CSV table of C-alpha atoms in Angstrom, one decimal:
chain,number,residue,atom,x,y,z
R,157,MET,CA,35.1,-4.8,1.8
R,158,ILE,CA,36.6,-1.2,1.2
R,159,ILE,CA,38.6,-2.0,-1.8
R,160,HIS,CA,35.8,-3.7,-2.8
R,161,LEU,CA,33.6,-0.6,-2.8
R,162,PHE,CA,35.9,1.1,-5.6
R,163,LEU,CA,34.3,-1.6,-8.1
R,164,PHE,CA,30.9,0.1,-7.7
R,165,THR,CA,29.1,3.1,-9.5
R,166,VAL,CA,26.0,4.2,-7.7
R,167,PRO,CA,22.9,2.7,-10.1
R,168,THR,CA,19.8,5.2,-10.2
R,169,ASN,CA,18.1,3.7,-7.6
R,170,GLY,CA,20.7,3.7,-5.1
R,171,LEU,CA,23.1,0.9,-3.6
R,172,VAL,CA,22.5,-1.7,-0.8
R,173,ILE,CA,25.5,-3.3,0.7
R,174,TYR,CA,25.4,-5.9,3.2
R,175,CYS,CA,28.7,-7.4,4.6
R,176,GLY,CA,29.6,-9.3,7.6
R,177,THR,CA,29.6,-13.0,9.4
R,178,ILE,CA,26.5,-14.8,9.8
R,179,VAL,CA,25.7,-18.3,11.7
R,180,THR,CA,24.3,-20.9,9.7
R,181,ASP,CA,21.4,-23.5,10.6
R,182,GLU,CA,24.4,-25.9,11.2
R,183,GLY,CA,25.8,-23.7,13.6
R,184,LYS,CA,28.7,-22.6,11.5
R,185,GLU,CA,30.1,-19.2,10.7
R,186,LYS,CA,30.1,-17.9,7.2
R,187,LYS,CA,31.2,-14.6,5.8
R,188,VAL,CA,28.8,-13.1,3.5
R,189,ASN,CA,29.0,-10.1,0.9
R,190,ILE,CA,25.7,-9.1,-0.6
R,191,ASP,CA,25.3,-6.1,-2.8
R,192,PHE,CA,22.3,-5.0,-5.2
R,193,GLU,CA,20.3,-2.3,-6.8
R,194,PRO,CA,16.8,-1.5,-5.4
R,195,PHE,CA,13.9,-2.0,-7.5
R,196,ARG,CA,12.6,1.3,-6.6
R,197,PRO,CA,14.8,4.7,-5.6
R,198,ILE,CA,16.1,4.4,-2.0
R,199,ASN,CA,16.3,7.7,-0.4
R,200,THR,CA,17.8,7.1,2.9
R,201,SER,CA,21.7,7.1,3.9
R,202,LEU,CA,22.8,4.6,6.5
R,203,TYR,CA,26.3,3.7,7.5
R,204,LEU,CA,26.3,1.2,10.6
R,205,CYS,CA,28.0,-1.6,12.2
R,206,ASP,CA,25.9,-3.8,14.1
R,207,ASN,CA,25.0,-7.5,15.2
R,208,LYS,CA,22.2,-7.9,12.6
R,209,PHE,CA,21.4,-6.6,9.0
R,210,HIS,CA,19.2,-3.3,9.1
R,211,THR,CA,16.5,-4.0,6.3
R,212,GLU,CA,13.9,-1.3,7.5
R,213,ALA,CA,14.6,1.2,4.5
R,214,LEU,CA,14.0,-2.0,1.9
R,215,THR,CA,10.8,-2.9,3.9
R,216,ALA,CA,9.6,0.5,3.4
R,217,LEU,CA,10.1,0.2,-0.3
R,218,LEU,CA,7.7,-2.8,-0.1
R,219,ALA,CA,5.1,-1.3,2.2
R,220,ASP,CA,3.3,0.8,-0.7
R,221,ASP,CA,3.5,0.9,-4.5
R,222,ASN,CA,0.8,3.3,-5.2
R,223,LYS,CA,1.9,6.6,-6.9
R,224,PHE,CA,-0.1,9.6,-6.2
R,225,GLY,CA,-0.2,12.7,-8.3
R,226,PHE,CA,0.1,16.4,-6.8
R,227,ILE,CA,-0.5,19.7,-8.5
R,228,VAL,CA,0.6,22.6,-7.0
R,229,MET,CA,-0.9,25.9,-7.9
R,230,ASP,CA,-0.5,29.5,-6.9
R,231,GLY,CA,-0.1,33.1,-8.5
R,232,ASN,CA,3.2,32.4,-9.6
R,233,GLY,CA,3.1,29.4,-11.4
R,234,ALA,CA,2.0,25.4,-10.9
R,235,LEU,CA,4.2,22.3,-9.9
R,236,PHE,CA,3.5,18.6,-11.0
R,237,GLY,CA,4.8,15.7,-8.6
R,238,THR,CA,4.3,12.1,-7.6
R,239,LEU,CA,4.7,10.4,-4.5
R,240,SER,CA,5.5,6.6,-4.2
R,241,GLY,CA,6.2,5.2,-0.8
R,242,ASN,CA,8.6,7.7,0.9
R,243,THR,CA,9.9,8.9,-3.0
R,244,ARG,CA,8.8,12.1,-4.3
R,245,GLU,CA,9.6,13.1,-7.6
R,246,VAL,CA,8.8,16.6,-9.5
R,247,LEU,CA,7.7,16.0,-12.9
R,248,HIS,CA,7.1,19.5,-14.4
R,249,LYS,CA,6.5,23.0,-13.2
R,250,PHE,CA,6.4,26.4,-15.0
R,251,THR,CA,6.1,30.0,-14.0
R,252,VAL,CA,2.9,32.2,-14.6
R,253,ASP,CA,2.6,36.3,-14.6
R,254,LEU,CA,-1.0,37.0,-13.6
R,255,PRO,CA,-2.1,40.7,-13.6
R,256,LYS,CA,-2.7,42.1,-9.8
R,257,LYS,CA,-5.7,43.5,-8.6
R,258,HIS,CA,-5.6,47.2,-8.6
R,259,GLY,CA,-7.8,50.3,-8.3
R,260,ARG,CA,-7.9,51.7,-11.5
R,261,GLY,CA,-11.4,53.4,-12.0
R,262,GLY,CA,-13.2,54.6,-14.8
R,263,GLN,CA,-13.8,52.7,-18.4
R,264,SER,CA,-10.3,51.0,-17.7
R,265,ALA,CA,-11.4,48.8,-14.9
R,266,LEU,CA,-13.8,46.7,-16.7
R,267,ARG,CA,-10.9,46.1,-19.5
R,268,PHE,CA,-8.5,45.5,-17.1
R,269,ALA,CA,-11.0,43.2,-14.8
R,270,ARG,CA,-11.4,41.3,-18.2
R,271,LEU,CA,-8.0,40.8,-18.9
R,272,ARG,CA,-7.4,39.3,-15.9
R,273,MET,CA,-9.9,37.0,-15.7
R,274,GLU,CA,-8.8,35.9,-19.2
R,275,LYS,CA,-5.5,35.2,-18.0
R,276,ARG,CA,-6.5,33.0,-15.3
R,277,HIS,CA,-8.8,31.2,-17.2
R,278,ASN,CA,-5.7,30.4,-19.8
R,279,TYR,CA,-3.7,29.4,-16.7
R,280,VAL,CA,-5.9,27.2,-15.2
R,281,ARG,CA,-6.4,25.6,-18.9
R,282,LYS,CA,-2.8,25.4,-19.1
R,283,VAL,CA,-2.9,23.5,-16.0
R,284,ALA,CA,-5.2,21.0,-17.1
R,285,GLU,CA,-3.9,20.4,-20.4
R,286,VAL,CA,-0.3,19.4,-18.7
R,287,ALA,CA,-2.2,17.4,-16.1
R,288,VAL,CA,-3.1,15.1,-19.0
R,289,GLN,CA,0.2,15.0,-20.2
R,290,MET,CA,1.7,14.1,-16.4
R,291,PHE,CA,-0.9,11.7,-15.5
R,292,ILE,CA,-2.8,9.8,-18.0
R,293,THR,CA,-0.6,7.0,-20.0
R,294,ASN,CA,-2.7,4.9,-22.6
R,295,ASP,CA,-5.8,6.7,-22.1
R,296,LYS,CA,-5.9,5.8,-18.2
R,297,PRO,CA,-4.8,7.5,-15.0
R,298,ASN,CA,-1.5,6.5,-14.0
R,299,ILE,CA,-2.0,7.2,-10.6
R,300,ALA,CA,-4.0,6.1,-7.6
R,301,GLY,CA,-5.1,9.3,-6.2
R,302,LEU,CA,-4.6,13.1,-6.9
R,303,VAL,CA,-4.3,15.8,-4.7
R,304,LEU,CA,-5.2,19.5,-5.5
R,305,ALA,CA,-3.1,22.0,-3.4
R,306,GLY,CA,-2.5,25.9,-3.6
R,307,SER,CA,-2.6,29.2,-1.5
R,308,ALA,CA,-5.4,30.7,-3.6
R,309,ASP,CA,-8.6,29.5,-5.1
R,310,PHE,CA,-6.8,28.5,-8.3
R,311,LYS,CA,-7.1,24.7,-7.3
R,312,THR,CA,-10.8,25.0,-6.4
R,313,GLU,CA,-11.5,26.4,-10.3
R,314,LEU,CA,-9.4,23.5,-11.7
R,315,SER,CA,-11.2,20.6,-9.7
R,316,GLN,CA,-14.5,22.2,-10.8
R,317,SER,CA,-13.4,23.5,-14.2
R,318,ASP,CA,-15.0,21.9,-17.4
R,319,MET,CA,-11.5,21.7,-19.0
R,320,PHE,CA,-10.3,19.5,-16.3
R,321,ASP,CA,-10.2,15.9,-17.6
R,322,PRO,CA,-13.4,13.5,-15.9
R,323,ARG,CA,-10.6,10.8,-15.6
R,324,LEU,CA,-8.5,13.0,-13.1
R,325,GLN,CA,-11.7,14.7,-11.6
R,326,ALA,CA,-12.6,11.2,-10.4
R,327,LYS,CA,-8.8,10.4,-9.1
R,328,ILE,CA,-9.3,13.6,-6.6
R,329,ILE,CA,-8.6,12.3,-3.1
R,330,LYS,CA,-8.1,15.7,-1.2
R,331,VAL,CA,-7.6,19.7,-1.9
R,332,VAL,CA,-5.4,21.3,0.5
R,333,ASP,CA,-4.6,25.0,1.2
R,334,VAL,CA,-0.8,25.5,1.2
R,335,SER,CA,1.0,28.4,2.4
R,336,TYR,CA,3.6,28.0,-0.4
R,337,GLY,CA,4.1,27.1,-4.1
R,338,GLY,CA,6.5,25.2,-5.5
R,339,GLU,CA,8.6,22.5,-4.1
R,340,ASN,CA,7.7,24.1,-0.6
R,341,GLY,CA,4.3,23.7,-1.1
R,342,PHE,CA,4.6,20.2,-2.4
R,343,ASN,CA,6.1,19.1,0.8
R,344,GLN,CA,3.4,20.8,2.7
R,345,ALA,CA,0.7,19.2,0.6
R,346,ILE,CA,2.2,15.9,1.3
R,347,GLU,CA,2.2,16.1,4.9
R,348,LEU,CA,-1.3,17.7,4.9
R,349,ALA,CA,-2.7,14.8,2.6
R,350,ALA,CA,-1.0,12.0,4.5
R,351,ASP,CA,-4.5,10.7,6.2
R,352,ALA,CA,-6.2,10.7,2.6
R,353,LEU,CA,-3.1,8.9,1.1
R,354,SER,CA,-3.1,6.0,3.7
R,355,ASN,CA,-6.8,5.2,3.2
R,356,VAL,CA,-6.6,5.3,-0.5
R,357,LYS,CA,-4.9,1.9,-0.1
R,358,PHE,CA,-7.1,0.8,2.5
R,359,ILE,CA,-10.4,1.6,0.4
R,360,GLN,CA,-9.0,-0.4,-2.7
R,361,GLU,CA,-8.0,-3.3,-0.7
R,362,LYS,CA,-11.7,-3.6,0.6
R,363,LYS,CA,-12.8,-3.2,-2.9
R,364,LEU,CA,-10.3,-6.1,-4.2
R,365,ILE,CA,-11.3,-8.6,-1.6
R,366,GLY,CA,-15.1,-7.6,-1.9
R,367,ARG,CA,-14.9,-8.1,-5.3
R,368,TYR,CA,-13.2,-11.8,-4.8
R,369,PHE,CA,-15.8,-12.6,-2.6
R,370,ASP,CA,-18.6,-11.7,-5.0
R,371,GLU,CA,-17.1,-14.4,-7.3
R,372,ILE,CA,-17.4,-16.8,-4.6
R,373,SER,CA,-20.7,-16.0,-3.6
R,374,GLN,CA,-22.0,-15.9,-6.9
R,375,ASP,CA,-20.3,-19.1,-7.9
R,376,THR,CA,-18.9,-18.0,-11.0
R,377,GLY,CA,-16.0,-20.4,-11.0
R,378,LYS,CA,-13.8,-17.4,-11.5
R,379,TYR,CA,-11.8,-17.6,-8.5
R,380,CYS,CA,-9.2,-19.6,-6.8
R,381,PHE,CA,-7.2,-20.4,-3.4
R,382,GLY,CA,-4.6,-22.2,-1.6
R,383,VAL,CA,-1.2,-22.8,-3.1
R,384,ASP,CA,-1.7,-25.7,-5.5
R,385,ASP,CA,-5.0,-24.0,-7.5
R,386,THR,CA,-3.7,-20.7,-7.6
R,387,LEU,CA,-0.3,-21.9,-9.3
R,388,LYS,CA,-2.2,-24.3,-11.5
R,389,GLY,CA,-4.4,-21.2,-12.5
R,390,LEU,CA,-1.2,-19.3,-13.3
R,391,GLU,CA,0.5,-21.8,-15.2
R,392,MET,CA,-3.0,-22.0,-17.2
R,393,GLY,CA,-2.7,-18.0,-17.7
R,394,ALA,CA,-6.2,-17.9,-16.5
R,395,VAL,CA,-5.3,-15.6,-13.2
R,396,ASP,CA,-6.0,-12.2,-14.0
R,397,THR,CA,-5.3,-10.9,-10.6
R,398,LEU,CA,-3.1,-12.7,-8.3
R,399,ILE,CA,-4.2,-11.8,-4.4
R,400,VAL,CA,-1.5,-12.5,-1.6
R,401,TRP,CA,-1.2,-11.6,2.1
R,402,GLU,CA,1.8,-9.4,2.9
R,403,ASN,CA,2.9,-11.9,5.9
R,404,LEU,CA,2.4,-15.1,4.0
R,405,ASP,CA,4.8,-17.6,5.5
R,406,ILE,CA,5.3,-20.4,3.1
R,407,THR,CA,8.5,-21.0,1.6
R,408,ARG,CA,9.3,-22.3,-2.2
R,409,TYR,CA,11.9,-25.2,-2.4
R,410,VAL,CA,13.3,-26.6,-5.1
R,411,LEU,CA,15.1,-30.1,-4.5
R,412,LYS,CA,16.8,-32.4,-6.7
R,413,ASN,CA,17.7,-36.2,-6.7
R,414,HIS,CA,20.9,-36.9,-7.5
R,415,SER,CA,20.5,-40.1,-8.4
R,416,THR,CA,17.8,-39.7,-11.2
R,417,ASP,CA,18.4,-36.0,-11.9
R,418,VAL,CA,14.7,-35.1,-11.1
R,419,GLU,CA,13.8,-31.6,-9.5
R,420,ASN,CA,10.8,-31.5,-7.2
R,421,ILE,CA,9.3,-28.2,-5.9
R,422,LEU,CA,8.0,-28.0,-2.5
R,423,PHE,CA,5.7,-25.3,-0.6
R,424,LEU,CA,6.1,-25.5,3.0
R,425,LYS,CA,5.0,-23.6,6.1
R,426,PRO,CA,7.3,-23.2,9.0
R,427,GLU,CA,6.0,-26.3,10.9
R,428,GLN,CA,6.1,-28.4,7.6
R,429,GLU,CA,9.9,-27.4,7.5
R,430,LYS,CA,11.0,-29.3,10.6
R,431,ASP,CA,10.0,-32.4,9.1
R,432,LYS,CA,13.1,-33.8,7.7
R,433,THR,CA,11.3,-36.4,5.5
R,434,HIS,CA,10.3,-33.7,3.0
R,435,PHE,CA,13.8,-33.3,2.0
R,436,ILE,CA,14.3,-37.3,1.5
R,437,ASP,CA,13.3,-39.5,-1.6
R,438,LYS,CA,10.8,-41.7,-0.3
R,439,ASP,CA,11.6,-44.6,-2.9
R,440,THR,CA,15.6,-44.6,-2.8
R,441,GLY,CA,15.9,-42.7,0.6
R,442,VAL,CA,18.4,-40.2,-1.3
R,443,GLU,CA,18.8,-36.9,0.6
R,444,LEU,CA,17.6,-34.1,-1.8
R,445,GLU,CA,20.0,-31.3,-2.9
R,446,LEU,CA,18.6,-28.1,-2.1
R,447,VAL,CA,18.8,-26.1,-5.3
R,448,GLU,CA,17.3,-23.0,-4.5
R,449,GLN,CA,14.8,-21.9,-1.5
R,450,MET,CA,13.0,-18.6,-1.6
R,451,PRO,CA,9.7,-17.1,0.1
R,452,LEU,CA,6.7,-17.8,-2.1
R,453,LEU,CA,5.8,-14.0,-1.9
R,454,GLU,CA,9.0,-13.3,-3.5
R,455,TRP,CA,8.8,-15.6,-5.9
R,456,PHE,CA,5.7,-14.3,-7.0
R,457,ALA,CA,7.0,-10.8,-6.9
R,458,ASN,CA,9.8,-11.9,-9.5
R,459,ASN,CA,7.7,-14.1,-11.6
R,460,TYR,CA,3.9,-13.1,-11.9
R,461,LYS,CA,4.6,-10.8,-14.9
R,462,ASN,CA,5.6,-14.0,-16.7
R,463,PHE,CA,1.8,-15.7,-16.3
R,464,GLY,CA,0.0,-12.3,-17.6
R,465,ALA,CA,-1.0,-11.5,-14.1
R,466,THR,CA,-1.5,-8.7,-12.0
R,467,LEU,CA,-0.1,-9.0,-8.5
R,468,GLU,CA,-1.8,-7.2,-5.3
R,469,ILE,CA,-0.5,-7.6,-1.6
R,470,ILE,CA,-2.9,-7.2,0.8
R,471,THR,CA,-3.0,-6.8,4.6
R,472,ASP,CA,-5.0,-8.3,7.3
R,473,ARG,CA,-5.9,-5.0,8.6
R,474,SER,CA,-9.1,-4.8,7.2
R,475,GLN,CA,-11.9,-7.0,8.0
R,476,GLU,CA,-12.3,-7.9,4.1
R,477,GLY,CA,-8.3,-8.7,4.6
R,478,ALA,CA,-8.5,-10.8,7.9
R,479,GLN,CA,-11.2,-12.7,6.0
R,480,PHE,CA,-9.4,-13.8,3.3
R,481,VAL,CA,-6.2,-14.7,5.5
R,482,ARG,CA,-8.4,-17.0,7.7
R,483,GLY,CA,-10.6,-18.3,5.3
R,484,PHE,CA,-8.3,-19.0,2.3
R,485,GLY,CA,-4.7,-18.9,3.7
R,486,GLY,CA,-3.8,-15.6,2.4
R,487,ILE,CA,-3.3,-16.5,-1.3
R,488,GLY,CA,-5.7,-16.7,-4.3
R,489,GLY,CA,-6.8,-15.1,-7.5
R,490,ILE,CA,-9.4,-14.0,-9.5
R,491,LEU,CA,-9.7,-15.4,-13.0
R,492,ARG,CA,-10.4,-14.4,-16.7
R,493,TYR,CA,-12.5,-17.3,-17.0
R,494,GLN,CA,-14.1,-20.3,-15.4
R,495,VAL,CA,-12.1,-23.1,-14.4
R,496,ASP,CA,-13.3,-26.2,-12.8
R,497,PHE,CA,-10.7,-27.3,-10.5
R,498,GLN,CA,-12.7,-29.9,-8.6
R,499,VAL,CA,-11.8,-31.6,-12.1
R,500,LEU,CA,-8.1,-31.2,-11.8
R,501,ASP,CA,-8.2,-32.3,-8.0
R,502,PRO,CA,-11.3,-34.4,-6.8
R,503,HIS,CA,-10.9,-33.7,-3.5
R,504,LEU,CA,-11.4,-30.2,-3.3
R,505,ASP,CA,-15.2,-30.5,-3.6
R,506,ASP,CA,-15.0,-32.0,0.0
R,507,MET,CA,-13.1,-29.4,1.4
R,508,PHE,CA,-14.7,-26.7,-0.1
R,509,GLU,CA,-18.1,-27.9,1.2
R,510,ASP,CA,-17.4,-27.0,4.5
R,511,PHE,CA,-16.7,-23.5,3.8
R,512,ASP,CA,-19.4,-20.9,4.6
R,513,LEU,CA,-18.4,-17.2,3.5
R,514,ASP,CA,-21.5,-16.2,6.1
R,515,ASP,CA,-19.3,-17.4,8.8
R,516,TYR,CA,-16.2,-14.9,8.1
């Protein structure tokens, strides 16, 4: 394996390597070497020999892909940065030379005060202009929330200024006082805004599932639930927002019958996987070859863009999230247009008659 390492150039997002011996389901030992570049930057360094593969750092990458913007202002300059998961990035920073207050009296006092206010005004205006360049893409904010930080009252002036873009004003989730400017202030702002950042994900989740429940209660026909109907909706290009529980315990199997060269796709829960009849052709009794086995959530993450949908991974920690998991199995979608799945599956009507949203 050491020799194998010389073949690598560390990619932009870092490098993950797992190697060792595992025990297969048949009880046989098998040597494995797994290497890949994470889909997002990984800022953890770990070299460890153990009896298991440690995936905690990778799990953290999946936990939250929201990106939050930060503007740190003080009398020396401004910094613009983003935070996504545990990865922070400085996008831009600049310095400023503002005149200090002084005790000169007479006729010069008003002139110096006017010059000072004019430079402060220009500073706030420049920050507002750069904020648009950093945090707005294609006329829409590219961040889930915005934190303003600073050691003076510049941050408050910016938040209340008419020069600050209303689209970014609406994204402000917290204004914090920090003791420093620059990157030290950025780090401190992240710590002080931690509670607000976690609440944003919680609130977004509640709104999303609330919108899903509204489609059901209003009987718009612009919703789907369950594996079968959700996949039908995706294949039709009808799913606008795909909603999946983070702990969805369903596996996607691709099985092939060698005698007919026909491939079947199954979606099985853990208890169904124990039934070996799923892996035998009912007509011929031939054991089916396993072509591919993948958690359904992972398959969605890899393929949702091919169907023109957006993927929202939710938890069951909110009341709405728990309702979605209990009532709909943790998988569903909001549709672009009305689809009558009862025509596609006549048995659906009997199942849905017994469901009452008020029970949850």
